[in-house]
PDB file of C-alpha atoms and ligand atoms in Angstrom:
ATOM      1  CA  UNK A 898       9.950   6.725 -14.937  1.00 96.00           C
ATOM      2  CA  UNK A 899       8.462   3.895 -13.542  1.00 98.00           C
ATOM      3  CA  UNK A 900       6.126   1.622 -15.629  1.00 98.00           C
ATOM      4  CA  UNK A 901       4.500  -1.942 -15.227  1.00 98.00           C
ATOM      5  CA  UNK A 902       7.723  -3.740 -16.526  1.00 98.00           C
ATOM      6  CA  UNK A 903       9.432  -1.900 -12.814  1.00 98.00           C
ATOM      7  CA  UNK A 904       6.634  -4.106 -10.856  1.00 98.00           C
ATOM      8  CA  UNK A 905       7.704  -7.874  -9.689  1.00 98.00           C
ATOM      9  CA  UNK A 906       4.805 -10.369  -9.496  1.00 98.00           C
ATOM     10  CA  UNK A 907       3.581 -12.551  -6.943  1.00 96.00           C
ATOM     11  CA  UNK A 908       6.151 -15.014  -6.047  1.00 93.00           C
ATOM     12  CA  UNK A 909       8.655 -12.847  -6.457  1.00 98.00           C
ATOM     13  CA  UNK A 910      11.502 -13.232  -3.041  1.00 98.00           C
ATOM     14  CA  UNK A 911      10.686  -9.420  -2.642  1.00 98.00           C
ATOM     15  CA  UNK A 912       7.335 -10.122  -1.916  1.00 98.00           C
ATOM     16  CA  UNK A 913       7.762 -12.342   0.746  1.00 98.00           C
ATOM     17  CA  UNK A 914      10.363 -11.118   2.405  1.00 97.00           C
ATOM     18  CA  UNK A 915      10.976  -8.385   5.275  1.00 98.00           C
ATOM     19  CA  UNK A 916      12.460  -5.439   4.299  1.00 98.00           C
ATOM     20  CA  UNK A 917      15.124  -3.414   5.731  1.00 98.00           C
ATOM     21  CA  UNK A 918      15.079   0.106   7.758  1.00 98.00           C
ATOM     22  CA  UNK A 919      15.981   3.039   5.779  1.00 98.00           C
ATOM     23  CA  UNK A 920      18.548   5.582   7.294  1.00 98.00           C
ATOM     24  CA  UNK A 921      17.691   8.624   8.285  1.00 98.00           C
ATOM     25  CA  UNK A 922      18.214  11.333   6.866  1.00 98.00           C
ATOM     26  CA  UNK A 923      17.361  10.027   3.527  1.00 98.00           C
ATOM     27  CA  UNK A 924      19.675   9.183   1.552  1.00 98.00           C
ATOM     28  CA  UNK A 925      19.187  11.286  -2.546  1.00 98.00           C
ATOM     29  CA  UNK A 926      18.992   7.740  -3.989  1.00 98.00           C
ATOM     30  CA  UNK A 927      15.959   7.061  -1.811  1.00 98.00           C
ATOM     31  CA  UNK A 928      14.319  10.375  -1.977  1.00 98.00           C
ATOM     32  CA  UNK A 929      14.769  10.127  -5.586  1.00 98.00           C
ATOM     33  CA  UNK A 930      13.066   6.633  -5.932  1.00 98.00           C
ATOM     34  CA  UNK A 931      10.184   7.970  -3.442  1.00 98.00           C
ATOM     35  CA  UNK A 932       9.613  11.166  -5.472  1.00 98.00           C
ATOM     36  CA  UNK A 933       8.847   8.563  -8.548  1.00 98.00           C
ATOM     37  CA  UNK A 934       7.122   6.243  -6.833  1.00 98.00           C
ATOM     38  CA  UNK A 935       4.482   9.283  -6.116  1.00 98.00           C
ATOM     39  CA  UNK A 936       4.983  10.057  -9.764  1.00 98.00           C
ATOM     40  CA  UNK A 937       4.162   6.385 -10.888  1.00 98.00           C
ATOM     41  CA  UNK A 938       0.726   6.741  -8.834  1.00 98.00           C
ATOM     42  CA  UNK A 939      -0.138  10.005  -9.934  1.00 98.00           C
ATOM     43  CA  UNK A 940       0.939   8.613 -13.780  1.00 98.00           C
ATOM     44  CA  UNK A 941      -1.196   5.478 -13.086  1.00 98.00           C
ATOM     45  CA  UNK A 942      -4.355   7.398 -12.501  1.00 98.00           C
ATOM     46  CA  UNK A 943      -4.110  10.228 -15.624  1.00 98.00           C
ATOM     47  CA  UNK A 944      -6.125   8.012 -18.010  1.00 97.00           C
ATOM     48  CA  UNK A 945      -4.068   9.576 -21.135  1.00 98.00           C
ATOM     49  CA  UNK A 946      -0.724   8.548 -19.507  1.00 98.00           C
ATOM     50  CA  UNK A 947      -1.984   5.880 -18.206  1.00 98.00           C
ATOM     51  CA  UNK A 948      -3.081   4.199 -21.165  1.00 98.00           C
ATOM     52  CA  UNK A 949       0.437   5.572 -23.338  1.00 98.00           C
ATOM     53  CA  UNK A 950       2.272   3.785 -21.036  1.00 98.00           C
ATOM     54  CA  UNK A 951      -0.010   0.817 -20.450  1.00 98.00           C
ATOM     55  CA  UNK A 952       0.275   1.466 -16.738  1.00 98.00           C
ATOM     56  CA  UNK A 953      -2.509  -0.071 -14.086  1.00 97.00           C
ATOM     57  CA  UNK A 954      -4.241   2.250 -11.870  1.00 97.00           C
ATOM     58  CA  UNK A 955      -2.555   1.872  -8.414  1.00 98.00           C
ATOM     59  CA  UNK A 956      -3.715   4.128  -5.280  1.00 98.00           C
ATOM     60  CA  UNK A 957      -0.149   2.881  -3.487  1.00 98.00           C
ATOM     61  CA  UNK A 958       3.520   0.884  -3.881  1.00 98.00           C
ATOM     62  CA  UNK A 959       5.805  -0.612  -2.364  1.00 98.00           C
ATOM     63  CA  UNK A 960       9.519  -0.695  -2.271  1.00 98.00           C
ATOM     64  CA  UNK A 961       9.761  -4.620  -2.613  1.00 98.00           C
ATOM     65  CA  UNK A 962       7.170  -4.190  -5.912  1.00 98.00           C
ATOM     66  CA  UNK A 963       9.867  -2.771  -7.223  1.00 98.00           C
ATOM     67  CA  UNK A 964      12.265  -5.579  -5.854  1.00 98.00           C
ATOM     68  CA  UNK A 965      13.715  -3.162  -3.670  1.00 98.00           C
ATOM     69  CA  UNK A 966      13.658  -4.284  -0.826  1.00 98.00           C
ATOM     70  CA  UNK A 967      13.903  -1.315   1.882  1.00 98.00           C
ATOM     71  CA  UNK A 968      10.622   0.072   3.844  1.00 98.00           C
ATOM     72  CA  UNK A 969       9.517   2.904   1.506  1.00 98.00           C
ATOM     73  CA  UNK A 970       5.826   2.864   0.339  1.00 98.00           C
ATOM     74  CA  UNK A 971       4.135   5.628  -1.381  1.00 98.00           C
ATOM     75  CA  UNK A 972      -0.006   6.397  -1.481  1.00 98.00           C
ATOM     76  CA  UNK A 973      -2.209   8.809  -3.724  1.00 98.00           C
ATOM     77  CA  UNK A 974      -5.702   9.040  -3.617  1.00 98.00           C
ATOM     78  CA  UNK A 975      -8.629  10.717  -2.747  1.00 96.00           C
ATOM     79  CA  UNK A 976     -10.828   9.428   0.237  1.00 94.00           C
ATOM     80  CA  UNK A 977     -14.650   9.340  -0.439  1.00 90.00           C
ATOM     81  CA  UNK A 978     -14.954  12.417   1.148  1.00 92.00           C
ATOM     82  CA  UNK A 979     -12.257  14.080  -1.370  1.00 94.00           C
ATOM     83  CA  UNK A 980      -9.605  14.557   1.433  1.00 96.00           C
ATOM     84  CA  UNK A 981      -6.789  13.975  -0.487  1.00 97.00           C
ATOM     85  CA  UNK A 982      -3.843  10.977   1.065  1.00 98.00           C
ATOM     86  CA  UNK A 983      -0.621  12.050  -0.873  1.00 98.00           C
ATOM     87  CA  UNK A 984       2.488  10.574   0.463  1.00 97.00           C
ATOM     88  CA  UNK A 985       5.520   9.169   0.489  1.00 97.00           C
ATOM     89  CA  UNK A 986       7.203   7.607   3.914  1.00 98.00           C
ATOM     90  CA  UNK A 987      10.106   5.577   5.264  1.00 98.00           C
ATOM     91  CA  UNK A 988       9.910   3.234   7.738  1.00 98.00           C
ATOM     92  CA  UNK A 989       6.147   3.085   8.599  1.00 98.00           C
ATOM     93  CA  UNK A 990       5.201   1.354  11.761  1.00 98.00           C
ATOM     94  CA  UNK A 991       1.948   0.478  13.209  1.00 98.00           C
ATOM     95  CA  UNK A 992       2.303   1.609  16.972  1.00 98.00           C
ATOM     96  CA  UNK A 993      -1.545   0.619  17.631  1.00 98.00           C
ATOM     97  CA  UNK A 994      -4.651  -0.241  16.522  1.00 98.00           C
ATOM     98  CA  UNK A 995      -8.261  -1.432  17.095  1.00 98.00           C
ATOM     99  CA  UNK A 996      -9.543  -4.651  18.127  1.00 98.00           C
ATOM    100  CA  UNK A 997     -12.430  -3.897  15.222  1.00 98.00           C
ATOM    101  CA  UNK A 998     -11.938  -5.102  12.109  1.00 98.00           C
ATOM    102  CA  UNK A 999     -13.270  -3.930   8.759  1.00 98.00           C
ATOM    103  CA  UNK A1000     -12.669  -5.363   4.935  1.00 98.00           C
ATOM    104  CA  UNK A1001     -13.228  -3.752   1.651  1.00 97.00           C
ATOM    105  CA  UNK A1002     -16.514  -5.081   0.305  1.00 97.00           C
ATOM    106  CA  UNK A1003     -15.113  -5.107  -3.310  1.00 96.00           C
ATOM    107  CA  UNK A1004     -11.634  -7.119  -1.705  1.00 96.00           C
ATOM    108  CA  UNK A1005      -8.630  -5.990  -2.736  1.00 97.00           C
ATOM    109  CA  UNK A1006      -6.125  -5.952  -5.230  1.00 97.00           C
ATOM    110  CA  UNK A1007      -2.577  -5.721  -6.471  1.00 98.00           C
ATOM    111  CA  UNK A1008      -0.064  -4.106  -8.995  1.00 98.00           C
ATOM    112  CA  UNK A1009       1.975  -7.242  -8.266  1.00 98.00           C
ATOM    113  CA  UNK A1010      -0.853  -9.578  -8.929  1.00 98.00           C
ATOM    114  CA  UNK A1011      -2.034  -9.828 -11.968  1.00 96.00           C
ATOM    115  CA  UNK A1012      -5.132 -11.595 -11.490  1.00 96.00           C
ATOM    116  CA  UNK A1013      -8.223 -11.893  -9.765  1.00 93.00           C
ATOM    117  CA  UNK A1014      -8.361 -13.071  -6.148  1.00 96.00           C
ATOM    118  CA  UNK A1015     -11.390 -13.040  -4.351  1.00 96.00           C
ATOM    119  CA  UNK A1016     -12.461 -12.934  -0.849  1.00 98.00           C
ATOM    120  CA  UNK A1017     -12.777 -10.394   2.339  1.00 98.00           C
ATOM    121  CA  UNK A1018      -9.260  -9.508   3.936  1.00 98.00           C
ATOM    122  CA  UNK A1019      -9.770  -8.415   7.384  1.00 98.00           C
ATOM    123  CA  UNK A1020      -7.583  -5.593   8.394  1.00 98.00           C
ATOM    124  CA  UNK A1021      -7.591  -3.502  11.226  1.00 98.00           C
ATOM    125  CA  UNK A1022     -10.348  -0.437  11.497  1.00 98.00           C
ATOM    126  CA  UNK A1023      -8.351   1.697  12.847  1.00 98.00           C
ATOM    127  CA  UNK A1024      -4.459   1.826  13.395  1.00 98.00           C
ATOM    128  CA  UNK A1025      -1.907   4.920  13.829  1.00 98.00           C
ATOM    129  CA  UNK A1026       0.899   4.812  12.243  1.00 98.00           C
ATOM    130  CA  UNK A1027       4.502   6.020  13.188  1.00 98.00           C
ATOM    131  CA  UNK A1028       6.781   6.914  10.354  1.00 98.00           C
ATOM    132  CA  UNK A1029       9.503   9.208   8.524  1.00 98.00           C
ATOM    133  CA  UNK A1030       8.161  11.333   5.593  1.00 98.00           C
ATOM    134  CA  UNK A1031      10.217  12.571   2.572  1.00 96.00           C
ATOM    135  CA  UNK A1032      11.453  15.414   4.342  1.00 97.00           C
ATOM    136  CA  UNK A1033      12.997  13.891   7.163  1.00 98.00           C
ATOM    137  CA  UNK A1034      10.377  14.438   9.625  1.00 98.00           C
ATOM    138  CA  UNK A1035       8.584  12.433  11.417  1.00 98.00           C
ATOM    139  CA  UNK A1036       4.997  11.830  10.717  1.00 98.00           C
ATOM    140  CA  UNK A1037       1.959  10.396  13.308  1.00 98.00           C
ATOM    141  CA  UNK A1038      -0.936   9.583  10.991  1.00 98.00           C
ATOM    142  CA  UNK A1039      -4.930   8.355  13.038  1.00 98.00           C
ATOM    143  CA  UNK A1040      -6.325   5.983   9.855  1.00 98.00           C
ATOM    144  CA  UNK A1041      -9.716   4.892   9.769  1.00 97.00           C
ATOM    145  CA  UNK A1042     -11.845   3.506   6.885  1.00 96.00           C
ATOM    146  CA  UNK A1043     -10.421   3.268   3.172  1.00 97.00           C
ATOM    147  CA  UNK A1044      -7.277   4.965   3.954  1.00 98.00           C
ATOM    148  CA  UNK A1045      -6.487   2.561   6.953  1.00 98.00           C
ATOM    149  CA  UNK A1046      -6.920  -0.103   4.596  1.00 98.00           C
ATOM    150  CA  UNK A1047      -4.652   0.779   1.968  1.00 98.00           C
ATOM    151  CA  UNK A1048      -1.921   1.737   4.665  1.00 98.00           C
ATOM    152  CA  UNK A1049      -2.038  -1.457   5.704  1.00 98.00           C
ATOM    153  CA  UNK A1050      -1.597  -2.986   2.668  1.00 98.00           C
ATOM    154  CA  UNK A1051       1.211  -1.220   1.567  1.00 98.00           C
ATOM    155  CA  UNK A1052       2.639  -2.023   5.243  1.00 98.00           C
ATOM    156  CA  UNK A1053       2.164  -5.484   4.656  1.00 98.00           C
ATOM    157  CA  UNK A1054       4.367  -5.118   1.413  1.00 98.00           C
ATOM    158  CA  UNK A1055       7.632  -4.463   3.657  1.00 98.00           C
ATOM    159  CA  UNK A1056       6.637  -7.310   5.869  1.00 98.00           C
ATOM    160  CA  UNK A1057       6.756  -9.760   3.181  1.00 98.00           C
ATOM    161  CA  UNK A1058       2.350 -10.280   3.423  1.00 98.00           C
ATOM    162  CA  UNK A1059       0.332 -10.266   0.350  1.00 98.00           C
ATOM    163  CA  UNK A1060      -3.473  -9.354   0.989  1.00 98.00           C
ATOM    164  CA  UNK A1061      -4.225 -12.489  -0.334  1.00 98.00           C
ATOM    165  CA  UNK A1062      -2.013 -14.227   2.455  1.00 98.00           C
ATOM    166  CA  UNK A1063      -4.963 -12.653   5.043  1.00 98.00           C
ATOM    167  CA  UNK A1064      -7.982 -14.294   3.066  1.00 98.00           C
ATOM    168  CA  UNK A1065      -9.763 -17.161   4.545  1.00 97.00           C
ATOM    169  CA  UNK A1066      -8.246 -19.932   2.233  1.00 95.00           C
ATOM    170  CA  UNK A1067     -11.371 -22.312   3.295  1.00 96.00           C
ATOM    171  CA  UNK A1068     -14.147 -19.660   3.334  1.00 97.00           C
ATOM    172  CA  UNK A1069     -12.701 -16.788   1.236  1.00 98.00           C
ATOM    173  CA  UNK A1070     -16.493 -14.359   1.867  1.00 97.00           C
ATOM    174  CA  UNK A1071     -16.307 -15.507   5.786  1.00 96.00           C
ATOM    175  CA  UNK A1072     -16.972 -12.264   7.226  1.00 96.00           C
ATOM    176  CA  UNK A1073     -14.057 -11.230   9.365  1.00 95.00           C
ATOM    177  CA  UNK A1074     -15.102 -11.381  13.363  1.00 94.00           C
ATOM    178  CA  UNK A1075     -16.425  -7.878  14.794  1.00 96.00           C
ATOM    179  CA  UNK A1076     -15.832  -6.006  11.521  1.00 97.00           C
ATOM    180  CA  UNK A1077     -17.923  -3.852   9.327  1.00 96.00           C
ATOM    181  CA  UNK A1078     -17.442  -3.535   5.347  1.00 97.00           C
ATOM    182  CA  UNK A1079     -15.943  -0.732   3.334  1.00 96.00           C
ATOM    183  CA  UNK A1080     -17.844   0.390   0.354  1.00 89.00           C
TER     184      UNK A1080
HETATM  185 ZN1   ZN B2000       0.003  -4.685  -3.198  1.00 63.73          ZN
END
């Protein structure tokens, strides 16, 4: 299973560094390392495993966190309006998105960073995203809101960004142009 000791840090070459297309049809090694990159998320977020294992609450992951460096990410969470984003895809793509812009009000954070950062990251309010899902097939996903957000920051991961990369090093609370905040 995968724990916190599994998770480079920031500054690690993974990190900033673009990763490569996965084959399709998947391979069993990735499938395999998909299926427990769900189960690390799910893990993360059941406070009694959680805390056995000394794992940090995570609502996605990258391949490169894990210094793999291949275009798999992996999301679990509820929206606010309980529709439930559980996922695991290959290759994810951003084929469009809006010229609005929208930020999480609380800023973001990291498995991979281990401390603080603050500031607004501006990311796209809406995007739709192309990719391959764990069963081969191809997936079309319309984001808007949280779940846009963490898409995108999971997409960043295999594109070598870190969300902190996107903050306004000079005015880190500059609110980002024609956006609107994300409780
Ligand atoms: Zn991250």
């Amino acid at each position: 299973m995968i724990t916190m000791k599994d998770i480079v840090r920031e500054s690690h070459p993974s990190l900033t560094r673009s990763a490569a297309v996965v084959e399709v049809p998947l391979s069993k090694d990735d499938k395999q390392l998909l299926e427990d990159m769900m189960q690390f998320l799910k893990n993360s977020q059941d406070e009694e495993i959680a805390e056995k294992y000394e794992l940090r609450a995570g609502v996605g992951i990258a391949a490169p966190q894990l210094g793999i460096e291949k275009q798999i990410i992996a999301i679990h969470f509820e929206d606010i309006d309980g529709k439930l984003y559980s996922m695991g895809l290959v290759n994810p793509k951003i084929i469009s998105h809006s010229v609005e812009q929208s930020y999480l009000s609380s800023g973001e954070g990291c498995l991979s960073v281990d401390r603080p950062v603050e500031g607004y990251v501006p990311r796209h309010a809406r995007i739709t995203i192309k990719a391959t899902d764990i069963n081969d097939q191809p997936v079309k996903l319309r984001l808007k809101g949280y779940p846009a957000i963490v898409f995108q920051h999971e997409i960043d991961h295999i594109n070598g960004i870190m969300f902190f990369d996107r903050i306004n090093t000079e005015d880190p609370f500059n609110i980002p142009e024609n956006s609107s905040p994300i409780q």
